[in-house]
Short mmCIF file of C-alpha atoms in Angstrom, two decimals:
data_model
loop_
_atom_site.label_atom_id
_atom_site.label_comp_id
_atom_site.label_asym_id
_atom_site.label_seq_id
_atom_site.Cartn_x
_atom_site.Cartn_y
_atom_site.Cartn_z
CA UNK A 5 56.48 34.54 -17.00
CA UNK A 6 59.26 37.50 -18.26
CA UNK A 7 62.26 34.70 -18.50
CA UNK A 8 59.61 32.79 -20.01
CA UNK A 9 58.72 34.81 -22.61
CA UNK A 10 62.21 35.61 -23.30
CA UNK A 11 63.36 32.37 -23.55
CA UNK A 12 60.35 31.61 -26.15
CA UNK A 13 60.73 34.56 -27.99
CA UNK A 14 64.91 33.64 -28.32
CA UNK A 15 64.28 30.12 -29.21
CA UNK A 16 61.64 30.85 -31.80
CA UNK A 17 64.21 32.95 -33.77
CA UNK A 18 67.05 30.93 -33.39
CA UNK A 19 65.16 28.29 -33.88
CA UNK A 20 63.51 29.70 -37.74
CA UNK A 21 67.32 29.73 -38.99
CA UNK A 22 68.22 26.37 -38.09
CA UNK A 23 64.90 25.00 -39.78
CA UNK A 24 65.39 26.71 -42.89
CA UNK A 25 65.24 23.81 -45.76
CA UNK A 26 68.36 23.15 -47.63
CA UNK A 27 66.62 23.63 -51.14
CA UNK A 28 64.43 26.62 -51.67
CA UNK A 29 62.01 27.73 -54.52
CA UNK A 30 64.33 29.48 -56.94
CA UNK A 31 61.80 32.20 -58.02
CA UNK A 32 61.40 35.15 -55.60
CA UNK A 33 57.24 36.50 -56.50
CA UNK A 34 56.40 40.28 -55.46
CA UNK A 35 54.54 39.16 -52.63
CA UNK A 36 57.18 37.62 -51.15
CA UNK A 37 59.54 40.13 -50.87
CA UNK A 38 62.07 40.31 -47.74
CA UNK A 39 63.05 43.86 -47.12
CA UNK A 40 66.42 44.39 -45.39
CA UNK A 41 67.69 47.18 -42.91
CA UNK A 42 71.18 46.46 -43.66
CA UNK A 43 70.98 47.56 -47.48
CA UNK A 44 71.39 45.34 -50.75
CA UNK A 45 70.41 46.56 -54.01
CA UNK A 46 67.35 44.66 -56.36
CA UNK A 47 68.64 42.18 -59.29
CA UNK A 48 66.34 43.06 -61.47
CA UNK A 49 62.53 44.77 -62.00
CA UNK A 50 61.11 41.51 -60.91
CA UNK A 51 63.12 39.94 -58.65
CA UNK A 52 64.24 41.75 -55.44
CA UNK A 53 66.89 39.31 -53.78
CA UNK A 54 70.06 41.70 -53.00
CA UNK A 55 73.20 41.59 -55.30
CA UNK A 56 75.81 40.61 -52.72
CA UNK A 57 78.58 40.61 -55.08
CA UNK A 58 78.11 44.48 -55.60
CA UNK A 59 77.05 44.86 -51.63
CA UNK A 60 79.57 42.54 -49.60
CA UNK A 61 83.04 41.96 -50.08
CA UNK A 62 82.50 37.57 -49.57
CA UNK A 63 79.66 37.82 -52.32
CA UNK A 64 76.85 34.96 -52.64
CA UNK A 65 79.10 32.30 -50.15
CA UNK A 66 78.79 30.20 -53.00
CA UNK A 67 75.18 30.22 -53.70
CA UNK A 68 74.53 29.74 -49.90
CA UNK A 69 72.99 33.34 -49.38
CA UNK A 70 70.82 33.03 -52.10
CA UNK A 71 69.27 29.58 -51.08
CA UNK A 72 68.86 30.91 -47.51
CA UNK A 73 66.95 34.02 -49.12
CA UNK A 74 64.80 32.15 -51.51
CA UNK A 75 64.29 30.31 -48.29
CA UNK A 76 63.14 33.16 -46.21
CA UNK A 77 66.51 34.05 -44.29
CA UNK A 78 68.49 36.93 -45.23
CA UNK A 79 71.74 37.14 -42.99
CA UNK A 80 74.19 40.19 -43.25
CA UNK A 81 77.74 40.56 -41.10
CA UNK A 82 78.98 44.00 -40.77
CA UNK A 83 82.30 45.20 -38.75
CA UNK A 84 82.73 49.21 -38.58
CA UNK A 85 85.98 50.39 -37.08
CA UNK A 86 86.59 54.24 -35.75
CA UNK A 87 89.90 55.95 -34.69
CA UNK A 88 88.91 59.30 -33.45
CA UNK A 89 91.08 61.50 -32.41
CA UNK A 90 90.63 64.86 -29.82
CA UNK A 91 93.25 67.48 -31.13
CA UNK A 92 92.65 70.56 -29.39
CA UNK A 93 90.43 71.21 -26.43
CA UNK A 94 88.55 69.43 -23.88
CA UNK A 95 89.79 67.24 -21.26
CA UNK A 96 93.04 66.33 -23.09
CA UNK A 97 94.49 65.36 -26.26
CA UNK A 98 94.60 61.79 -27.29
CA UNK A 99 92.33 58.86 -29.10
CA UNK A 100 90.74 55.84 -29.07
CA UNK A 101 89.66 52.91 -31.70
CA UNK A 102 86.10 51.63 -30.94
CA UNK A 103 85.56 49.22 -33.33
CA UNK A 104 81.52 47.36 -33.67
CA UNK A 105 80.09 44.12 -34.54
CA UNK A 106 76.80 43.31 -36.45
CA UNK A 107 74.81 39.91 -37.06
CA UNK A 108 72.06 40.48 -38.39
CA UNK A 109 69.07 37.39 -39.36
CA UNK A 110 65.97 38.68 -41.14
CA UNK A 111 62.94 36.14 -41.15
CA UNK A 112 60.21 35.62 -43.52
CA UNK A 113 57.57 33.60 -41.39
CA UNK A 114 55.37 32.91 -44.67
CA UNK A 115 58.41 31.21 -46.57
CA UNK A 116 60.05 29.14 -43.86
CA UNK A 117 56.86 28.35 -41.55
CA UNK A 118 53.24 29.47 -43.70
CA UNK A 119 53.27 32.06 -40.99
CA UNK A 120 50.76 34.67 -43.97
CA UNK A 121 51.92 38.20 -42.72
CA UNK A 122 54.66 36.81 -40.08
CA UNK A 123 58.35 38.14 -39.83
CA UNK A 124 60.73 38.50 -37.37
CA UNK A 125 64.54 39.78 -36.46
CA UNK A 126 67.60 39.02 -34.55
CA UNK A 127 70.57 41.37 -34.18
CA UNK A 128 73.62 40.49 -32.16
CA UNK A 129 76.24 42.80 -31.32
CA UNK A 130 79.84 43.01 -29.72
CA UNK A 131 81.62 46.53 -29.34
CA UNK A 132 85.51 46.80 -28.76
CA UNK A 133 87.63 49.47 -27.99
CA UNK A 134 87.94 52.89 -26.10
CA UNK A 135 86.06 55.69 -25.24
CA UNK A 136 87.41 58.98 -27.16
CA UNK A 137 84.57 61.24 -25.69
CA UNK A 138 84.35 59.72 -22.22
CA UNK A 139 88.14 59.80 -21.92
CA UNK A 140 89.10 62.89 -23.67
CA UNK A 141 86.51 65.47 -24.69
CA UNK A 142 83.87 64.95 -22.25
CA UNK A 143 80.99 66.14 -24.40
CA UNK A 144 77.87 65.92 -22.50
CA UNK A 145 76.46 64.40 -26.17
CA UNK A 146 79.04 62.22 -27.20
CA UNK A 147 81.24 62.29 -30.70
CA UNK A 148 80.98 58.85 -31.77
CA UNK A 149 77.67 57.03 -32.17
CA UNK A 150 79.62 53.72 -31.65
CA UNK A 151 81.49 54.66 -28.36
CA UNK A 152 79.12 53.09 -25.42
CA UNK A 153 79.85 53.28 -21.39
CA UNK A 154 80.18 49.55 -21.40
CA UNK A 155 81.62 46.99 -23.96
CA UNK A 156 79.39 43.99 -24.25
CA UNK A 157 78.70 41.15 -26.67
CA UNK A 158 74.93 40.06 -27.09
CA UNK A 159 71.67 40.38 -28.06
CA UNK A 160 70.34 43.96 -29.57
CA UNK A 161 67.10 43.46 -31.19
CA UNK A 162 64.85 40.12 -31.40
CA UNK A 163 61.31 40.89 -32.45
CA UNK A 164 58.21 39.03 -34.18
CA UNK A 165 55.95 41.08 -36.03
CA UNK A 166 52.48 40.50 -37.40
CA UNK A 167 51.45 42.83 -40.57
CA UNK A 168 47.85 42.95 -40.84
CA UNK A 169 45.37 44.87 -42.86
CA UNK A 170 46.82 44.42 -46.43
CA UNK A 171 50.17 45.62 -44.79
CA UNK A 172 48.85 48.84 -43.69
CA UNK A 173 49.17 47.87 -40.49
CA UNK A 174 51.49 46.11 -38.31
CA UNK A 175 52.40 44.84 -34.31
CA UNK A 176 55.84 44.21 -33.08
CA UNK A 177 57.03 42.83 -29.72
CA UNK A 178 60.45 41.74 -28.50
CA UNK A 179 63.59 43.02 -27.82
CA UNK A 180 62.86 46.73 -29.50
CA UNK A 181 65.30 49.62 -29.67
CA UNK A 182 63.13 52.49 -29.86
CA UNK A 183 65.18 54.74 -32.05
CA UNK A 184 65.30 51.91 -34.70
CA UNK A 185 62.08 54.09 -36.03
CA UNK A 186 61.50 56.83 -33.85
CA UNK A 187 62.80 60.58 -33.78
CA UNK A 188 65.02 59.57 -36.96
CA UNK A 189 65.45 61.20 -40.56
CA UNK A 190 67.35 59.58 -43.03
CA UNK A 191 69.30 61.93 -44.39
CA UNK A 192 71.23 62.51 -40.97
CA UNK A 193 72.17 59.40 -41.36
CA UNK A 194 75.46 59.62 -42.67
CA UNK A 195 76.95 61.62 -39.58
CA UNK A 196 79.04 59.82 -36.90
CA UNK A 197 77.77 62.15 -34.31
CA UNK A 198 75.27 60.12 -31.96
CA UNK A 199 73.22 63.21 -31.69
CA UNK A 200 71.74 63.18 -35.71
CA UNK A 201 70.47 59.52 -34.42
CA UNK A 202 68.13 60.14 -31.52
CA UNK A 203 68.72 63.40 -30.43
CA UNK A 204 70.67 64.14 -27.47
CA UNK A 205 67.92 65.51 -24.87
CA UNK A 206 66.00 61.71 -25.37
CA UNK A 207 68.44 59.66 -25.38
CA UNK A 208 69.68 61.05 -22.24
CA UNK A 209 68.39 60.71 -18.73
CA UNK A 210 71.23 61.68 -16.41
CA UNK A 211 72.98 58.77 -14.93
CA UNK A 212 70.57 56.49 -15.74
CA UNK A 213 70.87 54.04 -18.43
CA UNK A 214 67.58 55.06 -20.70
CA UNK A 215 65.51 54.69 -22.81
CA UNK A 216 65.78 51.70 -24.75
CA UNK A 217 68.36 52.76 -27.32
CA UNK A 218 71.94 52.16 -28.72
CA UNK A 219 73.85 49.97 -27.11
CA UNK A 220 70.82 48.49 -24.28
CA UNK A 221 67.63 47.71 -25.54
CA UNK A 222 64.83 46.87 -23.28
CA UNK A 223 61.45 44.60 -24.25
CA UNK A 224 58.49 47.16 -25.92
CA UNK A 225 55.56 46.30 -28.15
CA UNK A 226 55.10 48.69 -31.18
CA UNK A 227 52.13 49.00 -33.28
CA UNK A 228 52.61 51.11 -36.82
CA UNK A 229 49.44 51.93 -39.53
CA UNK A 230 50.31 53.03 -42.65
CA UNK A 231 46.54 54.67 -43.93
CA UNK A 232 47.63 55.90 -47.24
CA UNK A 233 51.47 56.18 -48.85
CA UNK A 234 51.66 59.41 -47.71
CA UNK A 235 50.98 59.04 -43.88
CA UNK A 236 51.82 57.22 -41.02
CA UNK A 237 51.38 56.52 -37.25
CA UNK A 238 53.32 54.68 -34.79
CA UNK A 239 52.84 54.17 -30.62
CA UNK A 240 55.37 51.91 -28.89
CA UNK A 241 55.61 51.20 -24.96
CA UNK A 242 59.12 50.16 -23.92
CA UNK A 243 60.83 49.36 -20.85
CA UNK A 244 61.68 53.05 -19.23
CA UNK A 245 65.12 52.73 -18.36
CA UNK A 246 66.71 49.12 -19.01
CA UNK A 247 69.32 49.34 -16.47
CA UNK A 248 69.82 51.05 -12.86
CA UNK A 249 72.94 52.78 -13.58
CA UNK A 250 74.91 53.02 -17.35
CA UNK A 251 78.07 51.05 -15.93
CA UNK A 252 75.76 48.14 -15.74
CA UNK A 253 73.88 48.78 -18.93
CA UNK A 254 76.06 46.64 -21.29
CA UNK A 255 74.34 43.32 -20.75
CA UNK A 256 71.78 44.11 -18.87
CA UNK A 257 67.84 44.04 -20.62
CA UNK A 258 65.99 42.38 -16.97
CA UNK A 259 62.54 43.67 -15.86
CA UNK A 260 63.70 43.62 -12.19
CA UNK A 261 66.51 46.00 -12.75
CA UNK A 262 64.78 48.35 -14.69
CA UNK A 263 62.84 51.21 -13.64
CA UNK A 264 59.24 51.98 -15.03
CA UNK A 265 58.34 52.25 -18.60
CA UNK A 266 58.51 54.62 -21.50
CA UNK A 267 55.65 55.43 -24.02
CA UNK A 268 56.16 57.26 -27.35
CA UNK A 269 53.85 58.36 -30.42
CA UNK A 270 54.83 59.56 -33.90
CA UNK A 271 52.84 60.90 -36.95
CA UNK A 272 54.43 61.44 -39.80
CA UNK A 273 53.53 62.69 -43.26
CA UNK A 274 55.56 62.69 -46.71
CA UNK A 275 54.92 65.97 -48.94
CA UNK A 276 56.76 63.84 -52.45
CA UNK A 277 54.56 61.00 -51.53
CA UNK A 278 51.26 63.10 -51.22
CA UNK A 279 52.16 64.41 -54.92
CA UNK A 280 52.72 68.12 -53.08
CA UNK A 281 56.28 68.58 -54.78
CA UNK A 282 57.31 68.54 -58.39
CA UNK A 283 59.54 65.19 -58.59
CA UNK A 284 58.52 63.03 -61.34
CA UNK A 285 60.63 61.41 -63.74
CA UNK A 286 62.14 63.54 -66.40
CA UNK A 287 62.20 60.59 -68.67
CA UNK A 288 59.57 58.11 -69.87
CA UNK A 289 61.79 55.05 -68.65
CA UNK A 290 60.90 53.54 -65.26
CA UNK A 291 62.53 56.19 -62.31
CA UNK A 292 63.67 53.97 -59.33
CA UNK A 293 64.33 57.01 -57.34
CA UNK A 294 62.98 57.73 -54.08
CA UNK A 295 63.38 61.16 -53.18
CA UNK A 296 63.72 62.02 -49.11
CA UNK A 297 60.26 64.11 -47.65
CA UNK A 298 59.01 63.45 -43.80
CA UNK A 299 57.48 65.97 -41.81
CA UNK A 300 56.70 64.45 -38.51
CA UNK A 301 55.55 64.82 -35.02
CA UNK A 302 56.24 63.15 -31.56
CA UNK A 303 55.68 62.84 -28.54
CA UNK A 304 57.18 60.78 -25.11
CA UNK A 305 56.61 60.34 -21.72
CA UNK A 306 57.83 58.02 -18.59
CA UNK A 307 56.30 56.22 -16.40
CA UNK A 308 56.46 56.49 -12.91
CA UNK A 309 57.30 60.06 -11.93
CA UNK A 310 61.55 61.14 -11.21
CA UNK A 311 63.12 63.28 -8.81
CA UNK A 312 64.04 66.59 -10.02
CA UNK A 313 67.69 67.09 -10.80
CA UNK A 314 67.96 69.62 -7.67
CA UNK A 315 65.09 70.81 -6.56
CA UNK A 316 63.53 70.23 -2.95
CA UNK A 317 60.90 70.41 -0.57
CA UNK A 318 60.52 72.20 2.69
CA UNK A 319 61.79 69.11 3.92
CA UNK A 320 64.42 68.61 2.15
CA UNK A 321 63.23 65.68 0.05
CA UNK A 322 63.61 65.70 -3.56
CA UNK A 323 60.78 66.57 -5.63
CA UNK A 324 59.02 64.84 -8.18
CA UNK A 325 58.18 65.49 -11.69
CA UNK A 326 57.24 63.49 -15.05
CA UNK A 327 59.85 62.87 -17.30
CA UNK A 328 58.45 63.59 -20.76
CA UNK A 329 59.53 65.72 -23.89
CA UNK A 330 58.04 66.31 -27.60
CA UNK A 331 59.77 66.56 -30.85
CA UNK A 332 59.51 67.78 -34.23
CA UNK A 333 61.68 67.16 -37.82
CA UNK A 334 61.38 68.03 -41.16
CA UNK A 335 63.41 66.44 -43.65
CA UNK A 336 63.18 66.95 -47.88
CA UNK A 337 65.65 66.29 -51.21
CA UNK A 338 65.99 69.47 -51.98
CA UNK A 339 67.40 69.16 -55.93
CA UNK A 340 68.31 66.38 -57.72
CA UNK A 341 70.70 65.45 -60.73
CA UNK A 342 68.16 64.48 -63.51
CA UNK A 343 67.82 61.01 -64.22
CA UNK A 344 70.42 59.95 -61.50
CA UNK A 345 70.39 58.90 -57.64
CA UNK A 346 72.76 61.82 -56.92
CA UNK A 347 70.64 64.28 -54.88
CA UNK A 348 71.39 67.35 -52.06
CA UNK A 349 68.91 66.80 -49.09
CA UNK A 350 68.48 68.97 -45.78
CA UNK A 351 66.90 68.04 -42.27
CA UNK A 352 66.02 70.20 -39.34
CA UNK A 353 64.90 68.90 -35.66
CA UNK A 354 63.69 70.30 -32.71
CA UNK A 355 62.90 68.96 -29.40
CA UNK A 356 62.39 69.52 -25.83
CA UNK A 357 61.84 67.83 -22.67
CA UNK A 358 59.56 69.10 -19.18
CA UNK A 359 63.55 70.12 -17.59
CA UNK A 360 63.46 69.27 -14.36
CA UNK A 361 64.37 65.25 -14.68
CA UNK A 362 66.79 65.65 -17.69
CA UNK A 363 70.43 67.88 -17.80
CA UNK A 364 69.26 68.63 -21.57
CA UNK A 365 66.29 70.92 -22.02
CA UNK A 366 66.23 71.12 -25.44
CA UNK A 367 67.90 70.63 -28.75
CA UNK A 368 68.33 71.51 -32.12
CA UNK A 369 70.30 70.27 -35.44
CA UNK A 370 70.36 71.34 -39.30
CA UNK A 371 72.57 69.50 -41.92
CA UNK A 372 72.88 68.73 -45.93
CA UNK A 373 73.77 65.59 -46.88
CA UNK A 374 74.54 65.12 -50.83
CA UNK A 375 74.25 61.70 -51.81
CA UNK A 376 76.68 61.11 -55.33
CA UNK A 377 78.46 64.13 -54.96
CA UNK A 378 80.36 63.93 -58.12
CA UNK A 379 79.29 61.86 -61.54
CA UNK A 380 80.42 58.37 -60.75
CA UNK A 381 80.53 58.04 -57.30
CA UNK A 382 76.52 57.82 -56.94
CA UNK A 383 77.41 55.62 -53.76
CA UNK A 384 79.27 58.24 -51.91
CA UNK A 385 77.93 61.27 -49.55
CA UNK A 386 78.96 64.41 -48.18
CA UNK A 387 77.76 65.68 -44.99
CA UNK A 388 77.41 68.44 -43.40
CA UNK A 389 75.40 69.35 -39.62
CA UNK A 390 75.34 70.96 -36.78
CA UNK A 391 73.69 70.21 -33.71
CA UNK A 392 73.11 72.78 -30.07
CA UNK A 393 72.20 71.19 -26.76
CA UNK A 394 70.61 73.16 -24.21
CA UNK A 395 70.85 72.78 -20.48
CA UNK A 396 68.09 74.09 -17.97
CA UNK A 397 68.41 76.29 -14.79
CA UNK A 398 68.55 72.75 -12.71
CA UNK A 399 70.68 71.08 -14.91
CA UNK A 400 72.99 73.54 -14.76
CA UNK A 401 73.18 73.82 -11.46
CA UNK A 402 74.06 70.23 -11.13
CA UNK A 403 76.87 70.17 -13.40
CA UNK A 404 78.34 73.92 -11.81
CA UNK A 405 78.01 71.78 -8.03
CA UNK A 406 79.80 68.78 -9.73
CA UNK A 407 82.58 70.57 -11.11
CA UNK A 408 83.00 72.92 -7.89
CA UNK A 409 82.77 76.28 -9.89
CA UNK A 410 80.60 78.54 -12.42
CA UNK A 411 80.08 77.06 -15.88
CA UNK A 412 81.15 79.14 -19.39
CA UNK A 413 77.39 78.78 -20.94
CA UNK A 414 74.54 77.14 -21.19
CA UNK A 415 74.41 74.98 -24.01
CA UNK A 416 77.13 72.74 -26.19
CA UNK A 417 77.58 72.96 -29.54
CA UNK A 418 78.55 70.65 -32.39
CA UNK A 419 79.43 70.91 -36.45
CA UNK A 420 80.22 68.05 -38.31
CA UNK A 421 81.62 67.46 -41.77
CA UNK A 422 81.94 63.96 -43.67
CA UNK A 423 82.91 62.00 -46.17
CA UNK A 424 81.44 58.31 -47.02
CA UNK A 425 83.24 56.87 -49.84
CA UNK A 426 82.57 52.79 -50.96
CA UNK A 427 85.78 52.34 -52.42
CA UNK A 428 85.07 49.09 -53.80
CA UNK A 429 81.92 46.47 -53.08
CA UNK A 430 81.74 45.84 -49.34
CA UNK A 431 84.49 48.26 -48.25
CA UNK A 432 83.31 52.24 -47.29
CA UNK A 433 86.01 54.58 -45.80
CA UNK A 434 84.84 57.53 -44.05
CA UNK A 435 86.51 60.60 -42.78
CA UNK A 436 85.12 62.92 -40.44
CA UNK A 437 85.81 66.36 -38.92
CA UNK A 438 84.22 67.59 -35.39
CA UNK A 439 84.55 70.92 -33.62
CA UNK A 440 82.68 71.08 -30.37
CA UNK A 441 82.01 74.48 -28.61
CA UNK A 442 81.92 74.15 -24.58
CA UNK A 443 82.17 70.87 -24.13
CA UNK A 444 80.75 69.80 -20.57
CA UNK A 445 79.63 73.57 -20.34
CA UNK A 446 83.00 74.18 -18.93
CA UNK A 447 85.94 72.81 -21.21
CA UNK A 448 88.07 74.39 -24.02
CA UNK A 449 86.37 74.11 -27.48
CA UNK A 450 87.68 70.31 -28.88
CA UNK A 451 88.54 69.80 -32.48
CA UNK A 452 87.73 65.85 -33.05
CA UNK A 453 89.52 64.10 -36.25
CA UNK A 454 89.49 60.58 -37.72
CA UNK A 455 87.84 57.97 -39.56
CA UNK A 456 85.46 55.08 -39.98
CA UNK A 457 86.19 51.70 -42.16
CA UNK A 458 83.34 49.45 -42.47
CA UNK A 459 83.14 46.17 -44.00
CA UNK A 460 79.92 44.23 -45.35
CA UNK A 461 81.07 40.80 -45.09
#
């Protein structure tokens, strides 16, 4: 029944993009919308298909995009490229390129099938390249949120999703990376640090390959209500950890091989959206900005119960504990250039786990991020963060027996500082600046150097 439903659920998507109809309705209503992940900018007040030519360096392929659109297909291609390099500090000096692969297909069931409320999403993947942090700083978070343990080509998300009560509501099941929409803010987004993604004490779980995040995804169902503008709710269950070890966790998204399952829960509330903050237009023409404001609240567990990192029983047998951990993050646009899309927001996170299962016990980050940082370059940002990882009593002792002698403290440290420039449609060039303080608990501070070049194709 599992290869079963995989098989369906793979055929059914693939299967939507080969049946879309070479000639498509030309005008795009409001109710028929496709939002995108990837980005892509409105035409106009009344039509919302994307403006490749200002988005993607190959445009409109000749009218081909927007026929697939009108359609109900919205396909993006994006290629990002890092060199980092670690200058100073922890396990030696040296670099690696890592370079990352995205095709993504975005479905509207109720233009290509009558499918009222229907939509569904397929993301393939292929990573290339070294491993900066596993081969030269050994940061027990990482430095680059494209570097994984194994390089893989394949499948990264495939979901269906059903949107129910007026679209206050909606169910999604498939192939579901949980920190697609969970433990996120926005305006950390810019960082190349994988710790202002999911934060470092989830997505780790020792040697094993879990949860269902960047770059293995495992099957989950998630169900999201949207009450009023303001609020939201969200509960997904996902496969616990996808794989049995990380050096198999590249391809590998089986039931058998996995171990238990993983549920999550977030609430969520936006202050600007409740009308709480002063951020109206300060002109009488139409204001297309949306300012950043989340305050939100979370909670995980997994599912069955771990052996502690070192602790035993009078036998000598490990004992056992629930993995599980909560979270909290705030995130708001703190001032804004008037009548512009040039704004300074901040973000702060906390979170913690139970500290017995996990080397992290808790973590905590704080950054700026100033989108349009000077007049005319709107489409730019400048970043700023820092991030501190914890490690508890057991977790420490596991790394001190590893390395055969005392470790230098008790938690690692990160700042970063960033630049995102689009230097011309399609084409962003981004440097970036890392110091981390004890990496592994026991190396020299590292100094971390280099840049990203992505392309929107």
């Amino acid at each position: 029944m599992r290869a079963l439903y995989g098989a369906t659920l793979l055929a059914f998507l693939l299967g939507l993009s080969l049946a879309v109809p070479v000639a498509a309705a030309e005008e795009v209503t409001k109710d028929e919308e496709v939002n995108t992940d990837a980005g892509g900018s409105a035409a106009d007040a009344t039509d919302a298909t994307p403006n490749w030519q200002e988005t993607t360096l190959s445009g409109d392929w000749g009218g081909s995009r927007k026929r697939l659109y009108d359609a109900g297909v919205q396909a993006d291609l994006v290629y990002s490229a890092d060199y980092l390099r670690d200058t100073t500090g922890g396990l030696k000096r040296g670099g690696a390129y890592m370079g990352h692969f995205d095709l993504i297909l975005q479905f509207d069931g109720e233009k290509l099938v009558g499918w009222r409320g229907g939509s569904a999403y397929l993301q393939l993947i292929s990573n290339s390249g070294g491993r900066v942090n596993l081969n030269h700083v050994g940061s027990l978070m990482g430095v680059d949120n494209l570097e994984a343990p194994v390089n893989r080509t394949g499948i990264f998300k495939a979901w269906l999703q059903q949107s129910f009560l007026d679209d206050k509501a909606s169910l999604r099941v498939g192939l579901y990376p949980i920190d697609s929409e969970f433990y996120i803010t926005d305006s950390s987004g810019v960082f190349l640090h994988p710790s202002f993604g999911m934060a470092a004490e989830v997505a780790s779980f020792g040697s094993l390959a879990g949860p269902s995040i960047y770059p293995t995804s495992s099957y989950a169902a998630r169900l999201r209500i949207d009450p009023d503008p303001a609020w939201y709710a969200m509960v997904a269950v996902a496969r616990g950890i996808p794989s049995e070890r990380i050096a198999t966790a590249g391809p590998n998204v089986s039931w058998q091989k996995g171990t238990g399952s993983m549920l999550i829960g977030e609430v969520g509330f936006s202050p600007s959206k409740a009308g709480l903050l002063n951020d109206r237009p300060t002109s009488e023409e139409k204001d297309e900005f949306e300012p950043i404001s989340k305050l939100a609240l979370g909670l995980w567990r997994y599912s069955p119960r771990f052996p502690e990192l070192v602790a035993v029983d009078a036998g000598g047998e490990p004992l056992l504990a629930t993995h599980w951990g909560a979270y909290v993050l705030a995130e708001q646009t703190l001032w804004r250039v008037p009548e512009s899309n040039r704004d300074l927001a901040a973000f702060l996170r906390y979170g913690f786990t139970d500290g017995k299962t996990n080397t992290l016990d808790y973590s905590f980050s704080a950054g700026l991020s100033f989108r349009g940082p000077f007049a005319g370059r709107e489409k730019d940002t400048f970043g700023i963060a820092a991030t501190r990882a914890h490690v508890g009593p057991q977790g420490r002792a596991q790394l001190s027996d590893e390395l055969g002698e005392p470790l230098s403290s008790t938690a690692e440290m990160a700042v970063e500082m960033t630049y995102r420039a689009q230097l011309t449609p399609g084409v962003v060039l981004q440097p970036v600046v890392q110091r981390i303080f004890n990496p592994g608990l026991a190396l020299p501070n590292a100094t971390v150097a280099g840049v990203r070049l992505q392309l929107a194709l």
